[in-house]
Coordinates of C-alpha atoms and ligand atoms in Angstrom, one line a residue:
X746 CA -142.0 -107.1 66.5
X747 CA -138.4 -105.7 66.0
X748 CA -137.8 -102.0 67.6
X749 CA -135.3 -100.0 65.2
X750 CA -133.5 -96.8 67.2
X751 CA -132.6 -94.5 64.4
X752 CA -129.0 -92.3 65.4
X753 CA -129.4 -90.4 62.1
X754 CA -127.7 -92.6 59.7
X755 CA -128.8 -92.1 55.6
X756 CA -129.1 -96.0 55.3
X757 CA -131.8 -96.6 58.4
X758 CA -134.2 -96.9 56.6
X759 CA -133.3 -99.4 54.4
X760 CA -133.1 -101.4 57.9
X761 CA -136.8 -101.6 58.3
X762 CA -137.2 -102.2 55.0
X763 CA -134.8 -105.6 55.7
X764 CA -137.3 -106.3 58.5
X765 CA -140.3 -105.9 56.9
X766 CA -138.9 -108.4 54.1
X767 CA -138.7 -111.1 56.5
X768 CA -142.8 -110.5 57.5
X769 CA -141.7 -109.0 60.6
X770 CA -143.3 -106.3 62.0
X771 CA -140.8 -103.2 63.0
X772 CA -141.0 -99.7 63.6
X773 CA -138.4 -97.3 63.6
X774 CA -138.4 -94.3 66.2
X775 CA -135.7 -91.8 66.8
X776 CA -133.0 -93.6 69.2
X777 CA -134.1 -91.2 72.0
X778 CA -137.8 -91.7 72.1
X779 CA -137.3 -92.4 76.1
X780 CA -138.1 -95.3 77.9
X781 CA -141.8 -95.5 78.7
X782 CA -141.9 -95.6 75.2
X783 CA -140.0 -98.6 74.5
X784 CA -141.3 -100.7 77.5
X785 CA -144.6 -100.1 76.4
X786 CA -143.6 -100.9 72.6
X787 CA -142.8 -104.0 74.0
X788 CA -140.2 -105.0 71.1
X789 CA -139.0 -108.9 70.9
X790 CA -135.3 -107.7 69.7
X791 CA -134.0 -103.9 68.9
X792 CA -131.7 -102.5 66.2
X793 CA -129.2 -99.8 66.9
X794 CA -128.4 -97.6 64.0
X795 CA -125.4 -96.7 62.2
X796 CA -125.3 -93.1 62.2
X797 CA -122.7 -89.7 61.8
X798 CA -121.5 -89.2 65.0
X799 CA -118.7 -90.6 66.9
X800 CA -119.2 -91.7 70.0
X801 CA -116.6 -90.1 72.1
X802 CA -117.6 -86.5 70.9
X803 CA -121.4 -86.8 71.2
X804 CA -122.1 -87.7 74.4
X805 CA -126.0 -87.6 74.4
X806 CA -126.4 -89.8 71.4
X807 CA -126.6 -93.4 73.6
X808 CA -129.0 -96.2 73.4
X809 CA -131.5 -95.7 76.2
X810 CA -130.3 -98.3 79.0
X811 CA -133.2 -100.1 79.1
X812 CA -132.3 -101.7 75.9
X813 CA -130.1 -103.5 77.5
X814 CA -131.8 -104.3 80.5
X815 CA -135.0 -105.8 78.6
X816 CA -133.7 -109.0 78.1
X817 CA -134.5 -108.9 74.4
X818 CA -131.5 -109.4 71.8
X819 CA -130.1 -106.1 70.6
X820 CA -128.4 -106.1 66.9
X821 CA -125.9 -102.6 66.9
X822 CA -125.7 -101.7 63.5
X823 CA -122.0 -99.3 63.1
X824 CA -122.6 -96.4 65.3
X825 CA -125.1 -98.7 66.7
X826 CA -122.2 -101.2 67.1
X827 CA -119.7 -98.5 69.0
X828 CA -122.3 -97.3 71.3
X829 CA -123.3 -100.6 72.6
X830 CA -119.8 -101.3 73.0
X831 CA -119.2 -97.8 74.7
X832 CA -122.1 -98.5 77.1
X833 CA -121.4 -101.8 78.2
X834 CA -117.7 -101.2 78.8
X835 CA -115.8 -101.5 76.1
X836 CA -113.6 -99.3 73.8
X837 CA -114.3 -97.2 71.2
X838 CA -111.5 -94.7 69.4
X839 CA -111.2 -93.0 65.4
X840 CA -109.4 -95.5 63.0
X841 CA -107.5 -92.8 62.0
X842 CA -109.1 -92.9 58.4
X843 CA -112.4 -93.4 57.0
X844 CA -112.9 -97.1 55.9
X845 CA -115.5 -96.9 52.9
X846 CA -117.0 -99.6 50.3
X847 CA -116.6 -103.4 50.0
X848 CA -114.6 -105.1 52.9
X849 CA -114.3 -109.0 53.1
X850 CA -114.3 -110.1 56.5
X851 CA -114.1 -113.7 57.8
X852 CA -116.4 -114.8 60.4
X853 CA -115.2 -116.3 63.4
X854 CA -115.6 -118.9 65.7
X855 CA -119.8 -120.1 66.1
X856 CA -122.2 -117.3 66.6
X857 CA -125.6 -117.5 65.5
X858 CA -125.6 -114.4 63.9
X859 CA -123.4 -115.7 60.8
X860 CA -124.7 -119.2 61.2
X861 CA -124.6 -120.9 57.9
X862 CA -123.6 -117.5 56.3
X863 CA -121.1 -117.5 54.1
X864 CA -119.7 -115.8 50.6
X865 CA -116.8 -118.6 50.0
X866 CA -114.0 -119.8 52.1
X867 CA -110.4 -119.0 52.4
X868 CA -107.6 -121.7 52.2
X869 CA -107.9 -123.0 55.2
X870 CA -111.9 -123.1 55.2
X871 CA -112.7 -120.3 56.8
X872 CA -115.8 -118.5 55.7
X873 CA -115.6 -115.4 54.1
X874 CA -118.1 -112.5 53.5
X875 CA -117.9 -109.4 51.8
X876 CA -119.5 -106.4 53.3
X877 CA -119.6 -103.3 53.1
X878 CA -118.4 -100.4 55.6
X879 CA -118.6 -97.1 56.4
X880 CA -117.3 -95.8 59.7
X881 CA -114.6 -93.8 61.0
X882 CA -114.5 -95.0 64.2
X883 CA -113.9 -98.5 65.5
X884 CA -114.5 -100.8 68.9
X885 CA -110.9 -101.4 69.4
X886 CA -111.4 -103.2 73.3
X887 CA -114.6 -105.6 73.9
X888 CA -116.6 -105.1 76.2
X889 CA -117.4 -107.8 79.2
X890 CA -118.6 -111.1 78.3
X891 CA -118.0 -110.0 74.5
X892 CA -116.5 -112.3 72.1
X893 CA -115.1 -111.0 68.4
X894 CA -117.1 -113.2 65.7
X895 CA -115.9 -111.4 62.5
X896 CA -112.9 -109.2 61.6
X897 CA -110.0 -108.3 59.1
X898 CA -107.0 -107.1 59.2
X899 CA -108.1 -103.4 59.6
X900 CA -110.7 -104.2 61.3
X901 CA -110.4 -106.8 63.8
X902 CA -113.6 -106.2 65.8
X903 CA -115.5 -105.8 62.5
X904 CA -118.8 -108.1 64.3
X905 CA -119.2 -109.5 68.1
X906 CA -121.1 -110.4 70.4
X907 CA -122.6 -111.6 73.9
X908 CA -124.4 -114.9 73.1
X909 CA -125.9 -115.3 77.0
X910 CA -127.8 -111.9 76.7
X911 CA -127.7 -112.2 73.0
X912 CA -126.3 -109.1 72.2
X913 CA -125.0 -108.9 69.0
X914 CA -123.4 -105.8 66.9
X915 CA -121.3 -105.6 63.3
X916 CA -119.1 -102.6 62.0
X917 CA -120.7 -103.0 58.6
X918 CA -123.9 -102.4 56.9
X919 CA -126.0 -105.6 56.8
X920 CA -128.8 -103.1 55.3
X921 CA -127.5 -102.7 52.1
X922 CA -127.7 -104.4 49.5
X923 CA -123.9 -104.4 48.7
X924 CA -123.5 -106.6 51.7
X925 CA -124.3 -110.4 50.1
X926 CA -125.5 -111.5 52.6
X927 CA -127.2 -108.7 54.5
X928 CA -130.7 -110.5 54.2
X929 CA -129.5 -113.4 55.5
X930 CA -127.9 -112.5 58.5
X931 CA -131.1 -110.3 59.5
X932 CA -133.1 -113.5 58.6
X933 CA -130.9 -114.9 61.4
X934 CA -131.6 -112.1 64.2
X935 CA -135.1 -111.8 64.0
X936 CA -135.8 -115.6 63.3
X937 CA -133.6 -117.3 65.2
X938 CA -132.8 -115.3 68.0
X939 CA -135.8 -112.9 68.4
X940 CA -137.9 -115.7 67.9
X941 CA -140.2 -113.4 65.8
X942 CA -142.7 -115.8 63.4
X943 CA -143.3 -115.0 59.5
X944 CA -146.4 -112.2 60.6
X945 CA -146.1 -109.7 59.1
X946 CA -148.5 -110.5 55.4
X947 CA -150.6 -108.4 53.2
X948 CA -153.7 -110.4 53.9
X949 CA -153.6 -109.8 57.2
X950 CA -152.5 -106.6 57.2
X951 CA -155.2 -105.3 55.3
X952 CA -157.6 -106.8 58.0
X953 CA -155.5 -104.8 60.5
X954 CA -155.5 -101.9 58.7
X955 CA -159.1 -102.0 57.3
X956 CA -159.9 -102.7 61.8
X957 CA -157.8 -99.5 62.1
X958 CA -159.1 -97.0 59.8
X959 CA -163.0 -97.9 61.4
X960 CA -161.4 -97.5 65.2
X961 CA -160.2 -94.5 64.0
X962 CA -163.1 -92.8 62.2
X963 CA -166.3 -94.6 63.9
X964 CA -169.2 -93.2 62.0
X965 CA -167.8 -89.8 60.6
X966 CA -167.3 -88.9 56.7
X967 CA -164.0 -89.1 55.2
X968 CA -162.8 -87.0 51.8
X969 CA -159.8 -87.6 50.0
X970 CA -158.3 -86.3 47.0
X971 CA -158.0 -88.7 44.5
X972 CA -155.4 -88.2 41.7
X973 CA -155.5 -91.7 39.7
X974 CA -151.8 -92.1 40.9
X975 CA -151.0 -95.2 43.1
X976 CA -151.1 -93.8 46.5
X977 CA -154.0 -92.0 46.7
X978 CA -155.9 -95.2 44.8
X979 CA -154.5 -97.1 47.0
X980 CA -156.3 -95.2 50.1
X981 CA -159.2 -94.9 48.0
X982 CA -159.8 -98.6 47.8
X983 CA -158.3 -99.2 51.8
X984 CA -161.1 -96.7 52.9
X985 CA -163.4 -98.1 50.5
X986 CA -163.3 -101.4 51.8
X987 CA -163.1 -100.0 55.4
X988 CA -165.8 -97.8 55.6
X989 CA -167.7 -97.9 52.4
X990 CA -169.9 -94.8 52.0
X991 CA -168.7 -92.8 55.0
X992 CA -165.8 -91.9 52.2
X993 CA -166.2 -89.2 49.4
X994 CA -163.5 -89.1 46.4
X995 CA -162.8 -85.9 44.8
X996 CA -161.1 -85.9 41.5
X997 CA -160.2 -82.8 40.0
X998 CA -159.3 -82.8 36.3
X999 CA -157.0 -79.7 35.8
X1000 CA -156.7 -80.3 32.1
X1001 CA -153.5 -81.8 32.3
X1002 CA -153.7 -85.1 32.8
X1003 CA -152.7 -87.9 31.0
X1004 CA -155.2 -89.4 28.3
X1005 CA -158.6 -90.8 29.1
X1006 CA -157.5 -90.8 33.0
X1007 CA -160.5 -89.2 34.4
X1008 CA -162.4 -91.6 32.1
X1009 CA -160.2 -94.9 33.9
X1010 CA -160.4 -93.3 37.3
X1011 CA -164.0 -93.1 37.1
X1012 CA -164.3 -96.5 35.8
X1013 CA -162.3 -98.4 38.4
X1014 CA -163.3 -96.6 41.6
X1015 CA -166.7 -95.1 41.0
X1016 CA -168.5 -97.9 38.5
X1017 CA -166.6 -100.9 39.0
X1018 CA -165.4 -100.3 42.8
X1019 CA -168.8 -98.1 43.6
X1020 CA -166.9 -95.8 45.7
X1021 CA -168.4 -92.2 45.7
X1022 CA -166.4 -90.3 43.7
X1023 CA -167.1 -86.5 43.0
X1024 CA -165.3 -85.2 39.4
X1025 CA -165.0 -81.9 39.0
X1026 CA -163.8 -80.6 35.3
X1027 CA -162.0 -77.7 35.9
X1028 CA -160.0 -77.4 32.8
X1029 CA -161.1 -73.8 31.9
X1030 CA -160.2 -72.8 35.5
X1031 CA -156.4 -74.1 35.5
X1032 CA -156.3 -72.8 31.6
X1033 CA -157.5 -69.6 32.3
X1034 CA -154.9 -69.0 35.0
X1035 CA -151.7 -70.6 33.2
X1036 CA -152.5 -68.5 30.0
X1037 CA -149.3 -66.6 29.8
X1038 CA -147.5 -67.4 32.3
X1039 CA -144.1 -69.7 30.8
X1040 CA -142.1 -69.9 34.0
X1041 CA -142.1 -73.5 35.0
X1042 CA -142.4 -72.4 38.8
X1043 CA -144.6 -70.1 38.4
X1044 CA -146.8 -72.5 36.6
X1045 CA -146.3 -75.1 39.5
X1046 CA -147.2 -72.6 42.0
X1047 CA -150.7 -71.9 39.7
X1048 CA -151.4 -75.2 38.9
X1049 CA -151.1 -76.0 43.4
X1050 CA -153.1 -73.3 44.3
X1051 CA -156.2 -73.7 41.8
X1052 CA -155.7 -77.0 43.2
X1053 CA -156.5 -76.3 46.5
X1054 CA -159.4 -73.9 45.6
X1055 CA -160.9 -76.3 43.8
X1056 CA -160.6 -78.8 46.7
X1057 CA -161.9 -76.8 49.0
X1058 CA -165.0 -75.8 47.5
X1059 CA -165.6 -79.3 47.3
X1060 CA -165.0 -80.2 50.7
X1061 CA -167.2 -77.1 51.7
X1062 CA -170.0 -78.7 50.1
X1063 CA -169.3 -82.2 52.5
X1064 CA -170.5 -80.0 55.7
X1065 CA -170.6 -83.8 57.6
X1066 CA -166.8 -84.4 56.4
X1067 CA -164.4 -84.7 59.6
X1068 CA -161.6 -86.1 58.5
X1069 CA -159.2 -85.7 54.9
X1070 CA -157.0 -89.0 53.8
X1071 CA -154.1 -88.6 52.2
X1072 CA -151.6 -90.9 50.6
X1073 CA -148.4 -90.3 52.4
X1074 CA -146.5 -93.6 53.1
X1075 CA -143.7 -94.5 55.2
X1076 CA -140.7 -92.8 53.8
X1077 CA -142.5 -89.6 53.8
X1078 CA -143.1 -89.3 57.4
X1079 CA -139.8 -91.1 59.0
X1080 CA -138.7 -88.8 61.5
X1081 CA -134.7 -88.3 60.9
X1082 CA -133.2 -88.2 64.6
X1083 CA -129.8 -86.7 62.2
X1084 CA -131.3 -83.2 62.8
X1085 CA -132.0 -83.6 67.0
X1086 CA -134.9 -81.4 66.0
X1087 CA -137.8 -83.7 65.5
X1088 CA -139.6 -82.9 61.7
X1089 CA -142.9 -81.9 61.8
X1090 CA -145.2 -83.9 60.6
X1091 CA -144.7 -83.7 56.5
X1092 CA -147.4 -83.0 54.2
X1093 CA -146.5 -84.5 50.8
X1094 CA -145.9 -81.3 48.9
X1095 CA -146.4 -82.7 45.5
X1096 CA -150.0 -83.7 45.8
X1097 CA -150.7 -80.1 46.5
X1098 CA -153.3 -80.1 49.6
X1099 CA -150.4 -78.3 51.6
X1100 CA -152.5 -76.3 53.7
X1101 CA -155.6 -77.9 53.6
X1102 CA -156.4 -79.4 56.8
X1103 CA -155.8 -76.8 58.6
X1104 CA -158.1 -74.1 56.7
X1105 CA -160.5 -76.9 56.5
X1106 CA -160.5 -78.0 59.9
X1107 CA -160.2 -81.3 59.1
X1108 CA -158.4 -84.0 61.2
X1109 CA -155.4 -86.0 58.9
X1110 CA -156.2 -90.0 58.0
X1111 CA -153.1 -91.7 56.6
X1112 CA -153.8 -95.2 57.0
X1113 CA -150.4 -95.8 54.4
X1114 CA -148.4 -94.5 57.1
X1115 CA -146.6 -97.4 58.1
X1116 CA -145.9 -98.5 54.4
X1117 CA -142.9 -98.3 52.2
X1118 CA -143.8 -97.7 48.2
X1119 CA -143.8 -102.0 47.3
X1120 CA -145.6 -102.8 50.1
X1121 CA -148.3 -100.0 49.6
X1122 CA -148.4 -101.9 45.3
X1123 CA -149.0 -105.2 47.2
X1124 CA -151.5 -103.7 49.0
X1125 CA -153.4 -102.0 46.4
X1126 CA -153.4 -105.7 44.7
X1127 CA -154.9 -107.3 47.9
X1128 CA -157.7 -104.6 47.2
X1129 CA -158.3 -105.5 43.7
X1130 CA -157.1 -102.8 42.1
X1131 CA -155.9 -103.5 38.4
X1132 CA -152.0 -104.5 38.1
X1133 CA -151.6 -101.6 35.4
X1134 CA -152.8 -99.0 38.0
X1135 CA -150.5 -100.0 40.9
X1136 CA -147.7 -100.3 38.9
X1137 CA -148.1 -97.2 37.5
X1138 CA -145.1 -95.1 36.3
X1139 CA -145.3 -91.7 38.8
X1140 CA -146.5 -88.7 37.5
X1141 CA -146.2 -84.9 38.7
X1142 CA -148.6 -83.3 40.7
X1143 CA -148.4 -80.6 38.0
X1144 CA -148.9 -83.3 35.6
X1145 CA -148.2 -82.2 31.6
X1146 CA -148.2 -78.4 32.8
X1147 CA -144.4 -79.0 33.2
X1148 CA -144.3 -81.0 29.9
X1149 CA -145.5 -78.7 27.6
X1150 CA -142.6 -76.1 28.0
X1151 CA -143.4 -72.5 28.2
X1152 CA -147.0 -71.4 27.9
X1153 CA -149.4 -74.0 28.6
X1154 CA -152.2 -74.0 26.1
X1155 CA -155.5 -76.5 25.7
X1156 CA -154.3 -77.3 22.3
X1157 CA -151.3 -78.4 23.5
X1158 CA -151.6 -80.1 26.1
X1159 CA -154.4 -82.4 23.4
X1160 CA -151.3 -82.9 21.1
X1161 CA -149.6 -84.0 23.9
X1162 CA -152.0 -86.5 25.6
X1163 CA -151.9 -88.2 22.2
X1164 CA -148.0 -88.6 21.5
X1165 CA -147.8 -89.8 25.4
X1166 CA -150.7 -92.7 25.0
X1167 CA -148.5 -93.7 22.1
X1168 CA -145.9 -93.8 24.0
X1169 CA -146.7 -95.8 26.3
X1170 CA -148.9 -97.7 24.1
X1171 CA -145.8 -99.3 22.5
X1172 CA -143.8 -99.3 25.3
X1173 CA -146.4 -101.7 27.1
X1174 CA -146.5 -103.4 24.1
X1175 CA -143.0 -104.1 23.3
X1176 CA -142.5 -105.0 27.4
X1177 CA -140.7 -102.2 27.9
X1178 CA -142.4 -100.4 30.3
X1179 CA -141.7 -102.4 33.4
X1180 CA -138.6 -102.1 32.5
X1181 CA -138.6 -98.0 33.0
X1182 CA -139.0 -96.4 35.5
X1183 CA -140.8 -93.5 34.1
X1184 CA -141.5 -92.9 30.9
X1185 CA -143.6 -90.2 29.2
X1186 CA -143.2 -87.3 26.1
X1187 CA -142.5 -83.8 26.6
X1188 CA -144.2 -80.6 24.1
X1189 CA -142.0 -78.6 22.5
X1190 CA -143.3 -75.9 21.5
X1191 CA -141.3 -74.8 18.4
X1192 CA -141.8 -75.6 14.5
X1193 CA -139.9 -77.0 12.5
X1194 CA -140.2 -77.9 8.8
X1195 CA -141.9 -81.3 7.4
X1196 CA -142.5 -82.7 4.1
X1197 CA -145.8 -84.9 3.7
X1198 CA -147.2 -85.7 0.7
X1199 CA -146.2 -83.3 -1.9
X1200 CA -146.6 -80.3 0.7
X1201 CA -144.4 -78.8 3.1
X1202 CA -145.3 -79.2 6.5
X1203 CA -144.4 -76.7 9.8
X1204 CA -145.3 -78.2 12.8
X1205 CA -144.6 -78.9 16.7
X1206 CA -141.5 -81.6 18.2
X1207 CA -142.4 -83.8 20.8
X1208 CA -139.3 -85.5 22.3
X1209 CA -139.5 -89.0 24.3
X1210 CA -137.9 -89.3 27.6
X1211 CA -137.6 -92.6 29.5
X1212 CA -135.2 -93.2 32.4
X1213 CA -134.3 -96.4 34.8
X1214 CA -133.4 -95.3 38.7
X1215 CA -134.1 -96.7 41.6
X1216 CA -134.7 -93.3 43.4
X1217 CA -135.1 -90.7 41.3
X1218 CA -132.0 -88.5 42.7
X1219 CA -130.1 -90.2 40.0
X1220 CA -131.2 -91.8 36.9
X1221 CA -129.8 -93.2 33.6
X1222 CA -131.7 -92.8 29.8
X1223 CA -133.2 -96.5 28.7
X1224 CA -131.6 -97.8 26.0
X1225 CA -134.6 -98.5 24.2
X1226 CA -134.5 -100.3 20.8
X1227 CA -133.9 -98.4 17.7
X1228 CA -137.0 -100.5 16.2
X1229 CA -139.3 -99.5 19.2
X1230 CA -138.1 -95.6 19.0
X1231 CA -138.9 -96.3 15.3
X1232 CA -142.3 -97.3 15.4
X1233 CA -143.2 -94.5 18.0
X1234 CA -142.0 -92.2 16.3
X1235 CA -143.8 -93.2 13.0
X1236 CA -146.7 -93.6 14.5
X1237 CA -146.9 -90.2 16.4
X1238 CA -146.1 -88.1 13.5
X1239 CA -148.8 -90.2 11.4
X1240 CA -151.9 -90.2 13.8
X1241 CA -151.0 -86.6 15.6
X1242 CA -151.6 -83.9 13.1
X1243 CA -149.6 -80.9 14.7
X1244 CA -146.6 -82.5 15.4
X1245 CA -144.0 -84.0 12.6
X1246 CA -140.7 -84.2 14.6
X1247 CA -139.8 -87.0 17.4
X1248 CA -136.6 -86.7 19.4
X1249 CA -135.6 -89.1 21.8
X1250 CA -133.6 -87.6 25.6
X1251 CA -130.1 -89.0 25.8
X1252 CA -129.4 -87.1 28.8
X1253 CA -128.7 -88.7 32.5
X1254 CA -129.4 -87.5 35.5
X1255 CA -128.0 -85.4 36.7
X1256 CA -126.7 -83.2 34.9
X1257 CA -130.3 -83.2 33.1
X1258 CA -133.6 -83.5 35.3
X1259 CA -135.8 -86.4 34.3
X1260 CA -138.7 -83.9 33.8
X1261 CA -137.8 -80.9 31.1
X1262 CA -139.0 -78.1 33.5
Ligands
XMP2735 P1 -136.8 -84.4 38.3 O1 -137.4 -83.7 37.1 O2 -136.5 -83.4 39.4 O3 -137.9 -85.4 38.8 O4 -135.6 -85.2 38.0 C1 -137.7 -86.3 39.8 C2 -139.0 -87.0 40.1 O5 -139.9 -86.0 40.6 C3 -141.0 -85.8 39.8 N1 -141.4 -84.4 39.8 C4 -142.4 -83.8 40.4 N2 -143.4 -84.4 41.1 N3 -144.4 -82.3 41.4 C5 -144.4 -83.6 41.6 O6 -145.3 -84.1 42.2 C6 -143.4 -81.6 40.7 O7 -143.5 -80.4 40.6 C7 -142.4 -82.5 40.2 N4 -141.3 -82.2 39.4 C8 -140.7 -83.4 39.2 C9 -140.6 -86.3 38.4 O8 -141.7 -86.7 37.7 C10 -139.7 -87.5 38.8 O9 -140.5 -88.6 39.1

């Protein structure tokens, strides 16, 4: 298992995620986590991070020293690089200007790092790679026993390294993905010089996990708070497997979900899975509250706290309950070591049990702790859950309460269940909707004038919104076929009396939100 030290950088994450990819284990702690710590962790290599600082003004931020007195390889990632360098002698100072984006450096001489690595070679058959870099400061002297094993003209130690104690570091990001040959060269570190094997598998990680969650709970009752959304299925099944009975599901059904969910929840965990699952229609609840209110964070605010009333008097009714699961996977609970001041522990907001362990006196189970969102979808699959449900588009906490704009009424939120199923419908049909990244319609609740049959119609607009991203900050509108936007649009305006207008979102994000409120 690889050890990642974390100096703040935006990217670090993406190292673990590079890890992971090659079935090794890794864990990522903040670069000062202290000694004890990382002798008992026990790592066969460690990472350094990139990170913000520069190493000549922040004088605390250093690699522990007994990563390099372990006698395990150590890989220093940018800052990661300039520390290491820094600590074992060498020279560090600013380049003067910030070098950002592709580079193409060529690798030099034999180091095991780069073995075999190459993008193309130059004239005289040198091998080339194109990288990308981000860093202000540079190792201008190496330290001793260092050799350079990369570099470019304005960066000539752009990589080097100690081969005898196997310490290698790069200026550049090998994490990202606009470095080639990124995967590669971390293929190289923990393979062939860590030594670590190809461990790190779903199958046998659900053994692990399933051994964990039991070591964990012994014979006491679990409740969690299912929501039919990928995570918290995911758990469901884990604990399911794990500890069978001792778990209790509650599903609430606030009215404004998506169509027939509570009838597909019930079917795939209570009926077909046989976990215990508690549903609780509170539809008149969350639609007595909402009526009136139009602003969209007021509504959120409504719609989270009848949540957690709702919840609770559940849970008060499992007297033998000792612990509550939640969903929250890895990227939820990373601790950032950019602040200095260590995050508290981080409650996923948007499934709207903030709050709740502590009135209930419950202790926190989050057996998708260590996972990043693919890995928790291969999981759910090594469960047995259905493909459709882990690769489920997400869905707000607030659900269609912030997709039926203004007011949120019963009869709208029926209109809208139906245009969405549609939707989607086609969009599965047409093999489109792998191919978004979330896709759903939005209620809008104005009239506008119809013809239909020999009569005038005045009815509701529903407009379509699907967007591709890769993390939601940003996001682009699909550019769905004009045939498919056709036929569910037809189709909507035919079977959905009340609505006899479809418009389709042509707006990016940002400046537009991928939700309308
Ligand atoms: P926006 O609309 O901000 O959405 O571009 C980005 C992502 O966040 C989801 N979203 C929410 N999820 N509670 C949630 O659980 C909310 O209140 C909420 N608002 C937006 C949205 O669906 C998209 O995936």
């Amino acid at each position: 298992k690889i050890l990642i030290l974390d100096f703040g950088s935006q990217v670090t994450q993406l190292i673990a995620r590079r890890i992971r990819e090659q079935q090794v284990y890794c864990e990522l702690h903040p670069f000062d986590v202290g000694e004890a710590f990382i002798r008992e962790f026990n790592p066969q290599g460690i990472i350094l991070s990139g990170g913000p600082n520069s190493v000549y003004e922040a004088e605390e931020w250093r690699a522990p020293q007994v990563v390099f007195e372990l006698g395990v390889p150590v890989l220093g990632i940018c800052y990661g690089m300039q520390t290491m360098a820094q600590q074992l002698g060498g020279k560090v100072e600013s380049s003067g200007k910030r070098e950002f984006g592709y580079a193409e450096i060529r690798a030099r001489g034999h180091s095991k790092l780069f073995q075999g690595i190459e993008d193309r070679k130059n004239a005289e058959g040198h091998g080339l790679l194109d990288v990308w870099m981000s860093h202000g400061d540079k190792v201008t002297g190496l330290p001793e026993g260092f050799r350079v094993i990369a570099s470019n003209e304005s960066c000539p130690i752009a990589a080097m390294a100690d081969e005898t104690r196997k310490f290698y570091a790069v200026q550049f990001h090998p994490e990202v993905t606009h470095t080639l040959k990124g995967k590669d060269m971390f293929a190289r570190f923990v393979h062939d010089i860590c030594a670590c094997g190809h461990d790190w598998n779903m199958p046998d990680y659900v053994d692990e996990a399933i051994a964990k969650v039991r070591a964990q709970v012994g014979s006491e009752e679990v409740i969690l708070g299912l929501s039919g959304g990928v995570d918290s299925s995911v758990v469901a099944a884990l604990l399911h497997r794990a500890i069978g009975d001792q778990l209790t599901c509650v599903f609430v059904d606030n009215g404004l979900l998506r169509l027939n969910e509570a009838e597909q929840v019930m079917q795939t965990f209570a009926r077909n899975l046989g976990v215990k699952v508690i549903h609780v229609d509170a539809t008149a609840q969350f639609m007595g509250h909402l009526a009136g209110v139009s602003d969209p964070e007021q509504k959120r605010k409504i719609i989270g706290r009848e949540f957690v009333e709702v919840f609770q008097a559940e849970a008060k009714k499992l007297p033998n309950a000792k612990w509550l699961a939640q969903g929250t996977i890895y990227p939820d609970v990373i601790e950032s070591a950019g602040s200095k001041t260590k995050k508290a522990h981080t409650i996923k907001s948007h499934h709207n049990v903030g709050g709740l362990p502590e009135t209930l006196k419950l202790k926190l189970l989050e057996p998708l702790r260590e996972l990043f969102k693919d890995e928790v979808r291969e999981l759910g699959l090594a469960l047995g859950l259905p493909h459709e449900m882990v690769y489920r588009h997400p869905f707000p906490g607030p659900g269609l309460g912030v997709r039926i704009l203004g007011e949120v009424k019963k009869e709208f939120a029926d209109l809208l269940r139906r245009a969405d199923a549609i939707f989607i419908d086609e969009l599965r049909a047409a093999d489109w909707y792998g191919k978004t990244s979330q896709a759903f319609a939005v209620f809008l609740p104005v009239k506008s004038v119809g013809v239909m049959g020999d009569g005038r119609t005045y009815e509701y607009v529903v407009a379509l919104r699907a967007v591709q991203t890769q993390d939601f900050m940003t996001a682009h509108w699909a550019e769905l076929p004009h045939a498919l936007l056709g036929k569910v649009s037809n189709r909507i305006i035919n079977e959905v009396r009340g609505i006899n207008r479809v418009v389709y979102d042509i707006s990016g994000k940002p400046p537009a939100t991928i939700e309308w409120e």
